[in-house]
Short mmCIF file of C-alpha atoms and ligand atoms in Angstrom, two decimals:
data_model
loop_
_atom_site.label_atom_id
_atom_site.label_comp_id
_atom_site.label_asym_id
_atom_site.label_seq_id
_atom_site.Cartn_x
_atom_site.Cartn_y
_atom_site.Cartn_z
CA MET A 12 18.26 45.40 -12.77
CA THR A 13 20.24 44.12 -9.88
CA TYR A 14 18.04 42.73 -7.05
CA GLN A 15 18.95 42.08 -3.40
CA ASN A 16 17.58 39.34 -1.14
CA THR A 17 16.70 41.57 1.75
CA LEU A 18 13.64 43.11 3.16
CA ALA A 19 15.28 46.47 3.26
CA PHE A 20 15.84 46.16 -0.50
CA ALA A 21 12.17 45.32 -1.05
CA GLN A 22 11.06 48.34 1.04
CA GLN A 23 13.41 50.51 -0.91
CA CYS A 24 11.86 49.46 -4.17
CA ASP A 25 8.41 50.15 -2.77
CA ARG A 26 9.39 53.77 -1.72
CA GLU A 27 10.73 54.32 -5.32
CA ASP A 28 7.71 52.72 -6.94
CA PRO A 29 5.73 55.37 -9.00
CA LEU A 30 2.58 53.17 -8.59
CA ALA A 31 3.04 52.66 -4.75
CA HIS A 32 0.10 54.83 -3.81
CA PHE A 33 -2.42 52.72 -6.01
CA ARG A 34 -2.26 49.93 -3.38
CA SER A 35 -4.50 52.08 -1.17
CA LYS A 36 -7.15 52.36 -3.99
CA PHE A 37 -7.87 48.58 -3.39
CA LEU A 38 -9.45 46.57 -0.54
CA LEU A 39 -7.01 43.93 0.55
CA PRO A 40 -8.42 40.90 2.30
CA LYS A 41 -7.26 40.90 5.98
CA ASP A 42 -6.08 37.95 8.21
CA ASP A 43 -7.58 37.27 11.61
CA LYS A 44 -5.34 39.92 13.25
CA GLY A 45 -6.44 42.57 10.72
CA ASN A 46 -3.15 42.60 8.69
CA PRO A 47 -3.45 42.43 4.93
CA GLN A 48 -3.02 38.95 3.54
CA ILE A 49 -0.45 38.37 0.78
CA TYR A 50 -2.88 38.21 -2.03
CA LEU A 51 -1.20 36.79 -5.15
CA CYS A 52 -4.55 35.58 -6.84
CA GLY A 53 -5.27 38.45 -9.16
CA ASN A 54 -5.05 36.00 -12.06
CA SER A 55 -8.23 34.38 -10.66
CA LEU A 56 -10.13 37.30 -9.10
CA GLY A 57 -8.79 40.77 -8.97
CA LEU A 58 -9.38 42.84 -5.86
CA GLN A 59 -12.10 45.43 -5.28
CA PRO A 60 -11.32 48.96 -5.87
CA VAL A 61 -12.40 51.29 -3.10
CA THR A 62 -14.35 53.43 -5.49
CA THR A 63 -16.42 50.47 -6.94
CA LYS A 64 -19.13 50.73 -4.42
CA GLN A 65 -19.61 54.50 -5.09
CA TYR A 66 -19.86 53.84 -8.85
CA ILE A 67 -22.57 51.14 -8.35
CA GLU A 68 -24.34 53.31 -5.70
CA ASN A 69 -24.56 56.21 -8.19
CA GLU A 70 -26.44 53.90 -10.65
CA LEU A 71 -28.81 52.59 -7.85
CA THR A 72 -29.51 56.34 -6.94
CA ASP A 73 -30.18 57.27 -10.57
CA TRP A 74 -32.56 54.25 -10.85
CA ALA A 75 -34.41 55.36 -7.72
CA LYS A 76 -34.64 58.95 -8.91
CA HIS A 77 -35.37 58.47 -12.62
CA GLY A 78 -36.83 54.99 -13.10
CA VAL A 79 -36.95 54.16 -16.83
CA GLU A 80 -35.88 57.77 -17.63
CA GLY A 81 -32.49 56.90 -16.46
CA HIS A 82 -31.81 55.40 -19.77
CA THR A 83 -31.51 58.90 -21.02
CA ASP A 84 -31.44 61.08 -17.90
CA ALA A 85 -28.97 59.31 -15.51
CA GLU A 86 -25.67 61.12 -14.92
CA HIS A 87 -24.24 58.36 -17.17
CA PRO A 88 -27.17 57.48 -19.28
CA TRP A 89 -27.77 53.77 -19.54
CA LEU A 90 -28.62 53.69 -23.34
CA PRO A 91 -25.06 54.38 -24.37
CA TYR A 92 -23.52 53.13 -21.10
CA HIS A 93 -21.15 50.51 -22.74
CA GLU A 94 -19.68 53.32 -24.87
CA PHE A 95 -18.28 54.84 -21.64
CA LEU A 96 -15.96 51.75 -21.32
CA THR A 97 -14.82 51.47 -24.88
CA ASN A 98 -11.88 53.97 -25.18
CA SER A 99 -10.12 52.76 -22.03
CA MET A 100 -10.69 49.10 -22.86
CA ALA A 101 -9.48 49.57 -26.42
CA LYS A 102 -6.24 51.05 -25.11
CA ILE A 103 -5.53 48.19 -22.78
CA VAL A 104 -5.92 45.62 -25.46
CA GLY A 105 -4.21 47.67 -28.19
CA ALA A 106 -7.35 47.99 -30.37
CA LYS A 107 -9.30 50.71 -32.13
CA PRO A 108 -12.46 51.71 -30.20
CA SER A 109 -14.70 50.46 -33.01
CA GLU A 110 -13.10 46.96 -32.61
CA VAL A 111 -13.96 46.59 -28.92
CA VAL A 112 -17.16 46.03 -26.97
CA MET A 113 -17.94 44.88 -23.35
CA MET A 114 -20.75 42.41 -23.28
CA ASN A 115 -21.88 39.00 -21.97
CA THR A 116 -19.27 36.66 -20.40
CA LEU A 117 -16.14 35.15 -21.83
CA THR A 118 -17.38 31.78 -22.91
CA THR A 119 -20.68 33.27 -24.36
CA ASN A 120 -18.67 35.64 -26.36
CA LEU A 121 -16.42 32.72 -27.50
CA HIS A 122 -19.47 30.97 -28.84
CA LEU A 123 -20.76 34.02 -30.56
CA MET A 124 -17.41 34.66 -32.24
CA MET A 125 -17.34 31.06 -33.48
CA VAL A 126 -20.80 31.42 -34.97
CA SER A 127 -19.30 34.12 -37.11
CA PHE A 128 -15.61 32.96 -37.51
CA TYR A 129 -15.77 29.26 -37.43
CA GLN A 130 -17.19 28.31 -40.84
CA PRO A 131 -16.16 24.72 -41.36
CA THR A 132 -16.52 22.91 -44.67
CA LYS A 133 -16.48 19.12 -45.15
CA THR A 134 -12.74 19.08 -45.67
CA LYS A 135 -11.55 22.15 -43.77
CA TYR A 136 -13.04 22.01 -40.25
CA LYS A 137 -10.43 21.23 -37.58
CA ILE A 138 -9.61 23.64 -34.75
CA VAL A 139 -6.21 24.17 -33.19
CA ILE A 140 -5.93 24.92 -29.55
CA GLU A 141 -3.02 24.75 -27.04
CA SER A 142 -3.03 21.39 -25.17
CA ASP A 143 -3.28 22.85 -21.64
CA ALA A 144 -6.07 25.21 -22.52
CA PHE A 145 -8.59 26.36 -19.93
CA PRO A 146 -11.33 23.72 -19.70
CA SER A 147 -14.16 26.15 -20.67
CA ASP A 148 -12.36 26.97 -23.90
CA LYS A 149 -11.94 23.28 -24.67
CA TYR A 150 -15.58 22.40 -24.01
CA ALA A 151 -16.59 25.34 -26.27
CA MET A 152 -14.47 24.05 -29.08
CA GLU A 153 -15.64 20.53 -28.75
CA SER A 154 -19.30 21.51 -28.61
CA GLN A 155 -18.88 23.63 -31.67
CA LEU A 156 -17.35 20.72 -33.51
CA LYS A 157 -20.21 18.53 -32.50
CA PHE A 158 -22.85 21.13 -33.35
CA HIS A 159 -21.40 21.15 -36.98
CA GLY A 160 -21.46 17.40 -37.16
CA PHE A 161 -17.87 16.55 -36.63
CA ASP A 162 -16.08 14.21 -34.24
CA SER A 163 -14.92 16.37 -31.38
CA LYS A 164 -11.77 14.33 -30.62
CA GLU A 165 -10.63 14.09 -34.19
CA GLY A 166 -11.45 17.69 -35.02
CA LEU A 167 -9.53 19.29 -32.18
CA VAL A 168 -5.85 19.55 -32.91
CA LEU A 169 -3.69 20.06 -29.74
CA TRP A 170 -0.58 22.17 -29.71
CA THR A 171 1.42 20.23 -27.13
CA PRO A 172 4.79 20.78 -25.38
CA ARG A 173 7.38 18.18 -26.25
CA ASP A 174 8.03 15.21 -23.97
CA GLY A 175 9.83 16.44 -20.85
CA GLU A 176 9.01 20.13 -21.63
CA ASP A 177 6.42 22.55 -20.16
CA LEU A 178 6.04 25.08 -22.84
CA CYS A 179 4.69 24.97 -26.44
CA ARG A 180 7.25 25.78 -29.16
CA PHE A 181 6.18 27.93 -32.16
CA GLU A 182 7.91 25.67 -34.63
CA ASP A 183 5.67 22.80 -33.49
CA LEU A 184 2.63 24.85 -34.42
CA GLU A 185 4.29 25.52 -37.79
CA LYS A 186 4.65 21.75 -38.21
CA ILE A 187 0.95 21.15 -37.43
CA MET A 188 0.08 23.76 -40.00
CA GLU A 189 2.28 22.34 -42.56
CA GLU A 190 0.84 18.85 -42.12
CA GLN A 191 -2.83 19.62 -41.49
CA GLY A 192 -3.27 23.27 -42.66
CA ASP A 193 -5.63 22.26 -45.44
CA GLU A 194 -7.98 20.62 -42.89
CA ILE A 195 -7.79 23.46 -40.32
CA ALA A 196 -10.33 26.21 -40.21
CA LEU A 197 -9.54 27.98 -36.97
CA LEU A 198 -6.72 28.57 -34.67
CA MET A 199 -8.05 29.55 -31.13
CA ILE A 200 -5.25 30.06 -28.63
CA GLY A 201 -5.19 31.33 -25.04
CA SER A 202 -2.88 34.40 -25.52
CA THR A 203 -1.39 33.84 -22.11
CA ASN A 204 -1.82 30.24 -21.00
CA TYR A 205 -3.50 30.07 -17.59
CA TYR A 206 -1.48 27.07 -16.26
CA SER A 207 2.14 27.80 -17.43
CA GLY A 208 1.86 31.65 -17.72
CA GLN A 209 3.40 31.32 -21.16
CA HIS A 210 2.60 34.31 -23.36
CA PHE A 211 2.43 33.37 -27.10
CA PRO A 212 3.63 35.40 -30.09
CA LEU A 213 0.11 36.58 -31.26
CA LYS A 214 1.20 38.29 -34.36
CA LYS A 215 3.24 35.32 -35.60
CA ILE A 216 0.47 32.94 -34.88
CA THR A 217 -2.01 35.21 -36.73
CA GLU A 218 0.34 35.30 -39.79
CA LEU A 219 0.87 31.60 -39.71
CA GLY A 220 -2.93 30.83 -39.48
CA HIS A 221 -3.77 33.38 -42.12
CA SER A 222 -1.14 31.97 -44.61
CA HIS A 223 -3.09 28.76 -44.37
CA ASN A 224 -6.45 30.51 -44.88
CA CYS A 225 -7.54 29.92 -41.35
CA MET A 226 -9.37 32.23 -38.99
CA VAL A 227 -7.43 33.17 -35.86
CA GLY A 228 -8.85 34.14 -32.59
CA PHE A 229 -7.35 34.54 -28.97
CA ASP A 230 -8.68 34.21 -25.50
CA LEU A 231 -7.11 36.99 -23.48
CA ALA A 232 -8.46 35.92 -20.10
CA HIS A 233 -4.97 35.87 -18.66
CA GLY A 234 -3.81 38.60 -21.00
CA ALA A 235 -6.15 41.52 -20.73
CA GLY A 236 -4.83 44.13 -18.19
CA ASN A 237 -1.63 42.00 -17.73
CA ILE A 238 0.29 42.12 -20.99
CA GLN A 239 -0.28 44.46 -23.97
CA PRO A 240 -1.66 42.09 -26.73
CA ASP A 241 -1.59 44.88 -29.34
CA LEU A 242 -4.67 43.24 -30.87
CA HIS A 243 -5.22 45.41 -33.84
CA ASN A 244 -1.66 45.06 -35.14
CA THR A 245 -1.71 41.27 -34.68
CA GLY A 246 -4.35 41.08 -37.37
CA ALA A 247 -6.28 38.51 -35.43
CA ASP A 248 -9.88 38.07 -36.53
CA PHE A 249 -11.34 38.12 -33.03
CA ALA A 250 -10.51 37.96 -29.33
CA VAL A 251 -12.45 37.56 -26.11
CA TRP A 252 -11.60 38.04 -22.38
CA CYS A 253 -13.07 38.51 -18.99
CA SER A 254 -12.87 41.56 -16.71
CA TYR A 255 -12.81 39.99 -13.23
CA LYS A 256 -9.17 38.70 -13.27
CA TYR A 257 -6.54 41.41 -13.94
CA LEU A 258 -9.22 43.94 -14.66
CA ASN A 259 -10.68 43.88 -11.14
CA SER A 260 -14.34 44.27 -12.06
CA GLY A 261 -15.86 41.78 -9.72
CA PRO A 262 -16.99 38.21 -9.70
CA GLY A 263 -18.64 37.16 -12.95
CA SER A 264 -18.53 40.73 -14.34
CA LEU A 265 -18.94 41.27 -18.17
CA GLY A 266 -16.44 40.11 -20.59
CA GLY A 267 -14.86 41.83 -23.54
CA CYS A 268 -14.90 41.13 -27.23
CA PHE A 269 -12.66 42.24 -30.11
CA VAL A 270 -13.57 41.99 -33.82
CA HIS A 271 -10.88 43.25 -36.20
CA GLU A 272 -12.00 46.21 -38.26
CA ARG A 273 -11.68 44.27 -41.50
CA HIS A 274 -14.93 42.54 -40.51
CA ALA A 275 -16.66 45.62 -39.19
CA ASP A 276 -19.20 45.96 -41.94
CA ASN A 277 -19.31 42.41 -43.25
CA LYS A 278 -23.04 41.73 -43.10
CA ASP A 279 -22.68 38.34 -44.77
CA LEU A 280 -20.96 36.82 -41.80
CA ASN A 281 -23.20 34.44 -39.82
CA ARG A 282 -24.08 35.93 -36.56
CA PHE A 283 -26.54 35.44 -33.69
CA ALA A 284 -28.25 38.76 -33.46
CA GLY A 285 -30.07 40.73 -30.85
CA TRP A 286 -31.58 44.23 -30.51
CA TRP A 287 -28.64 45.81 -28.99
CA GLY A 288 -26.56 45.00 -32.07
CA HIS A 289 -29.12 46.84 -34.20
CA ASN A 290 -28.68 50.32 -35.73
CA LYS A 291 -29.05 52.77 -32.89
CA GLU A 292 -31.14 55.25 -34.92
CA THR A 293 -33.97 52.76 -35.48
CA ARG A 294 -33.56 50.23 -32.57
CA PHE A 295 -36.75 51.54 -30.91
CA ASN A 296 -38.88 51.56 -33.95
CA MET A 297 -39.03 47.80 -33.35
CA ARG A 298 -40.42 46.91 -36.83
CA HIS A 299 -37.18 47.05 -38.88
CA GLU A 300 -35.28 44.16 -40.23
CA PHE A 301 -32.08 43.52 -38.38
CA ASP A 302 -29.47 46.13 -39.41
CA ALA A 303 -26.18 45.38 -37.79
CA LEU A 304 -24.20 48.24 -36.18
CA SER A 305 -20.78 48.61 -37.72
CA GLY A 306 -17.85 47.14 -35.73
CA ALA A 307 -17.80 45.04 -32.59
CA GLU A 308 -20.95 46.71 -31.14
CA GLY A 309 -22.95 44.91 -33.88
CA TRP A 310 -22.38 41.56 -32.01
CA GLN A 311 -24.27 42.75 -28.87
CA LEU A 312 -27.38 40.93 -27.94
CA SER A 313 -29.19 42.42 -24.89
CA ASN A 314 -29.25 45.68 -23.11
CA PRO A 315 -26.39 45.20 -20.63
CA PRO A 316 -26.35 45.01 -16.85
CA ILE A 317 -25.49 48.59 -15.73
CA LEU A 318 -24.44 47.62 -12.30
CA SER A 319 -21.77 45.28 -13.58
CA MET A 320 -20.63 48.01 -16.16
CA ALA A 321 -20.33 50.53 -13.30
CA ALA A 322 -17.84 48.25 -11.60
CA ILE A 323 -15.88 47.98 -14.91
CA ARG A 324 -15.92 51.77 -15.18
CA ALA A 325 -14.43 52.13 -11.76
CA SER A 326 -11.70 49.73 -12.61
CA LEU A 327 -10.90 51.22 -15.97
CA ASP A 328 -10.68 54.71 -14.46
CA ILE A 329 -7.88 53.38 -12.25
CA TYR A 330 -6.09 51.91 -15.37
CA GLU A 331 -6.55 55.32 -17.14
CA GLU A 332 -4.98 57.11 -14.23
CA ALA A 333 -1.96 54.77 -13.83
CA GLY A 334 -1.29 54.26 -17.59
CA PHE A 335 -0.81 50.90 -18.86
CA ASP A 336 2.82 51.28 -19.95
CA THR A 337 3.65 52.29 -16.29
CA ILE A 338 1.72 49.20 -15.01
CA ARG A 339 3.49 46.84 -17.34
CA ALA A 340 6.89 48.37 -16.52
CA LYS A 341 6.32 47.81 -12.79
CA SER A 342 4.87 44.24 -13.51
CA GLU A 343 8.10 43.17 -15.28
CA LYS A 344 10.25 44.48 -12.44
CA LEU A 345 7.97 42.99 -9.71
CA THR A 346 7.76 39.52 -11.27
CA GLY A 347 11.51 39.70 -12.07
CA TYR A 348 12.09 40.15 -8.34
CA LEU A 349 9.87 37.09 -7.50
CA GLU A 350 11.86 35.10 -9.99
CA TYR A 351 15.20 36.32 -8.49
CA LEU A 352 14.08 35.41 -4.91
CA LEU A 353 12.84 31.92 -5.91
CA ASP A 354 16.20 31.26 -7.71
CA GLU A 355 18.01 32.46 -4.53
CA LEU A 356 16.20 29.76 -2.61
CA ASP A 357 18.45 27.38 -4.46
CA ASN A 358 16.14 24.44 -3.75
CA ASP A 359 16.02 21.57 -6.19
CA GLN A 360 12.48 20.92 -5.38
CA ILE A 361 11.39 24.26 -7.11
CA HIS A 362 11.13 24.61 -10.81
CA ILE A 363 9.62 27.71 -12.55
CA ILE A 364 7.55 26.55 -15.42
CA THR A 365 6.86 29.99 -16.80
CA PRO A 366 9.28 31.37 -19.48
CA ARG A 367 12.25 33.36 -18.20
CA ASP A 368 12.03 35.86 -21.00
CA LYS A 369 9.99 38.84 -19.89
CA ALA A 370 8.34 39.17 -23.40
CA GLU A 371 6.98 35.64 -23.05
CA ARG A 372 5.07 36.05 -19.85
CA GLY A 373 2.90 38.34 -17.86
CA CYS A 374 3.05 38.87 -14.00
CA GLN A 375 2.24 35.23 -13.17
CA LEU A 376 4.92 32.62 -12.23
CA SER A 377 3.85 28.98 -12.19
CA ILE A 378 6.03 27.10 -9.57
CA GLN A 379 6.34 23.51 -9.81
CA VAL A 380 7.15 22.03 -6.35
CA LYS A 381 8.45 18.57 -6.92
CA ASN A 382 7.16 15.77 -4.51
CA ALA A 383 4.74 18.29 -2.98
CA ASN A 384 0.97 17.86 -2.63
CA LYS A 385 -1.90 20.02 -1.70
CA ASP A 386 -0.76 20.24 1.92
CA LEU A 387 1.80 22.77 0.74
CA HIS A 388 -1.00 25.00 -0.47
CA THR A 389 -2.94 24.59 2.76
CA LYS A 390 0.09 25.56 4.85
CA LEU A 391 0.63 28.68 2.62
CA THR A 392 -2.95 29.64 3.18
CA LYS A 393 -2.57 29.30 6.92
CA ALA A 394 0.42 31.46 6.60
CA HIS A 395 -1.93 34.06 5.02
CA VAL A 396 -0.72 33.74 1.51
CA ILE A 397 -3.54 33.61 -1.05
CA SER A 398 -2.27 31.65 -4.01
CA ASP A 399 -3.66 29.13 -6.44
CA TRP A 400 -2.92 25.40 -6.52
CA ARG A 401 -3.05 23.31 -9.69
CA GLU A 402 -2.82 19.45 -9.44
CA PRO A 403 -0.46 17.77 -9.44
CA ASP A 404 2.12 20.03 -7.98
CA VAL A 405 2.04 23.68 -9.25
CA ILE A 406 1.39 26.90 -7.40
CA ARG A 407 0.47 29.89 -9.43
CA VAL A 408 1.28 33.24 -7.99
CA ALA A 409 0.54 36.50 -9.77
CA PRO A 410 1.86 39.78 -8.16
CA ALA A 411 -0.52 42.42 -9.57
CA PRO A 412 1.28 45.60 -10.14
CA LEU A 413 -1.60 47.83 -9.19
CA TYR A 414 -1.94 46.50 -5.55
CA ASN A 415 0.92 44.18 -4.77
CA ASN A 416 4.23 45.54 -3.62
CA TYR A 417 7.89 44.31 -3.43
CA GLU A 418 7.50 43.56 0.25
CA ASP A 419 4.54 41.22 -0.66
CA VAL A 420 6.81 39.25 -2.94
CA PHE A 421 9.63 39.10 -0.40
CA GLU A 422 7.27 37.93 2.38
CA PHE A 423 5.71 35.31 0.10
CA VAL A 424 9.12 33.72 -0.59
CA GLU A 425 9.99 33.83 3.08
CA ARG A 426 6.76 32.03 4.00
CA LEU A 427 7.16 29.55 1.14
CA LYS A 428 10.79 28.79 2.50
CA ASN A 429 9.24 28.19 5.93
CA VAL A 430 6.61 25.65 4.80
CA LEU A 431 8.92 23.76 2.39
C1 PLP B 507 -11.13 32.46 -16.44
C2 PLP B 507 -11.13 31.86 -17.80
C3 PLP B 507 -12.40 31.46 -18.41
C4 PLP B 507 -13.64 31.70 -17.69
O1 PLP B 507 -14.81 31.85 -18.53
P1 PLP B 507 -16.15 32.45 -18.12
O2 PLP B 507 -16.95 32.41 -19.29
O3 PLP B 507 -15.79 33.91 -17.73
O4 PLP B 507 -16.58 31.79 -16.85
C5 PLP B 507 -12.37 30.95 -19.72
N1 PLP B 507 -11.23 30.74 -20.36
C6 PLP B 507 -10.03 31.12 -19.84
C7 PLP B 507 -8.67 30.93 -20.50
C8 PLP B 507 -9.92 31.64 -18.50
O5 PLP B 507 -8.76 31.91 -17.93
#
């Protein structure tokens, strides 16, 4: 792909973009003059689909009309409502439908998965995580170590970039496993690191972990809806994600959970149980001993919030219509254009932390601006660019292929040039 550093070229790409019309399916935040802002924050909170309101209203209407009977008589009955999300969600993360369920929120699911898949012994108890992991993941790991009576510092092994480098190297993870594999019980890695944007080789990590008898899980918060993690084929034991970033399902909306099919009917695994994970045939008899559903569904606890799931349905229907491969193809080209324009700035202050190889990143680029401080971000915000600032000197920008266009990317780099 040869790019050009002109607005005309960006507009030409937009005219040729097979997904161009999807932009109008989203509500773009406006500036004070009523023009759409340059929204590059879909890695933090995805935008609202125009249809979301209607999907939620339909449930409110059915609740008004049917009361409790809505569980069976609503247009989309609430009893099996989570099942309406499963097929689309499974495709997006490359899993079998039986391996996927939408429930709870990300960190809650992470704890539930650790109840089942973190089974430390006195000698094999450590957890490996990437050093720049999202704080919530680190807190979850540390509290699990403490809960099992281990020292949370000593028990948490950090996979760290080398001095002077920004990215983690696979060979350094191999070295950790060679040296401490006998003491490690679990590898829990953010599939696409939230800070650097580095996407890790999930299958290689899983094979490495399994060869040392460790469980392997991934946090796909920055992967789901962004890259194709191909979860089933990685062989990972479990994965968790949220639906409000790339999956555009609204603030605090429900998370997703993957349990590999090899664990589907393992009733000996520890698990924290609730009635929604119980056999559907006898769930309402209420007097039976817990009988876990087969597959990921068996980890559900409560009857789920239908209004939140309605928003997820609205978003997944858009993914279905666009097709994930088409979305990803645009994403690679769009982020490639951003990378090209940043390189064209030819400014020594700017350093792209995110890998240059498309296979090792999603849509986000993390841009280090040397000697900059948060003023830079404030100025960008004043210039109607919505981006994300991470101390000490990194701007994260994520052109989302469903609603961002080439002109957004061109304009962003123009405005960045102006404020620098
Ligand atoms: C966004 C994000 C979270 C947020 O967790 P919640 O439980 O949904 O609040 C956790 N981990 C990672 C890696 C994230 O990117």
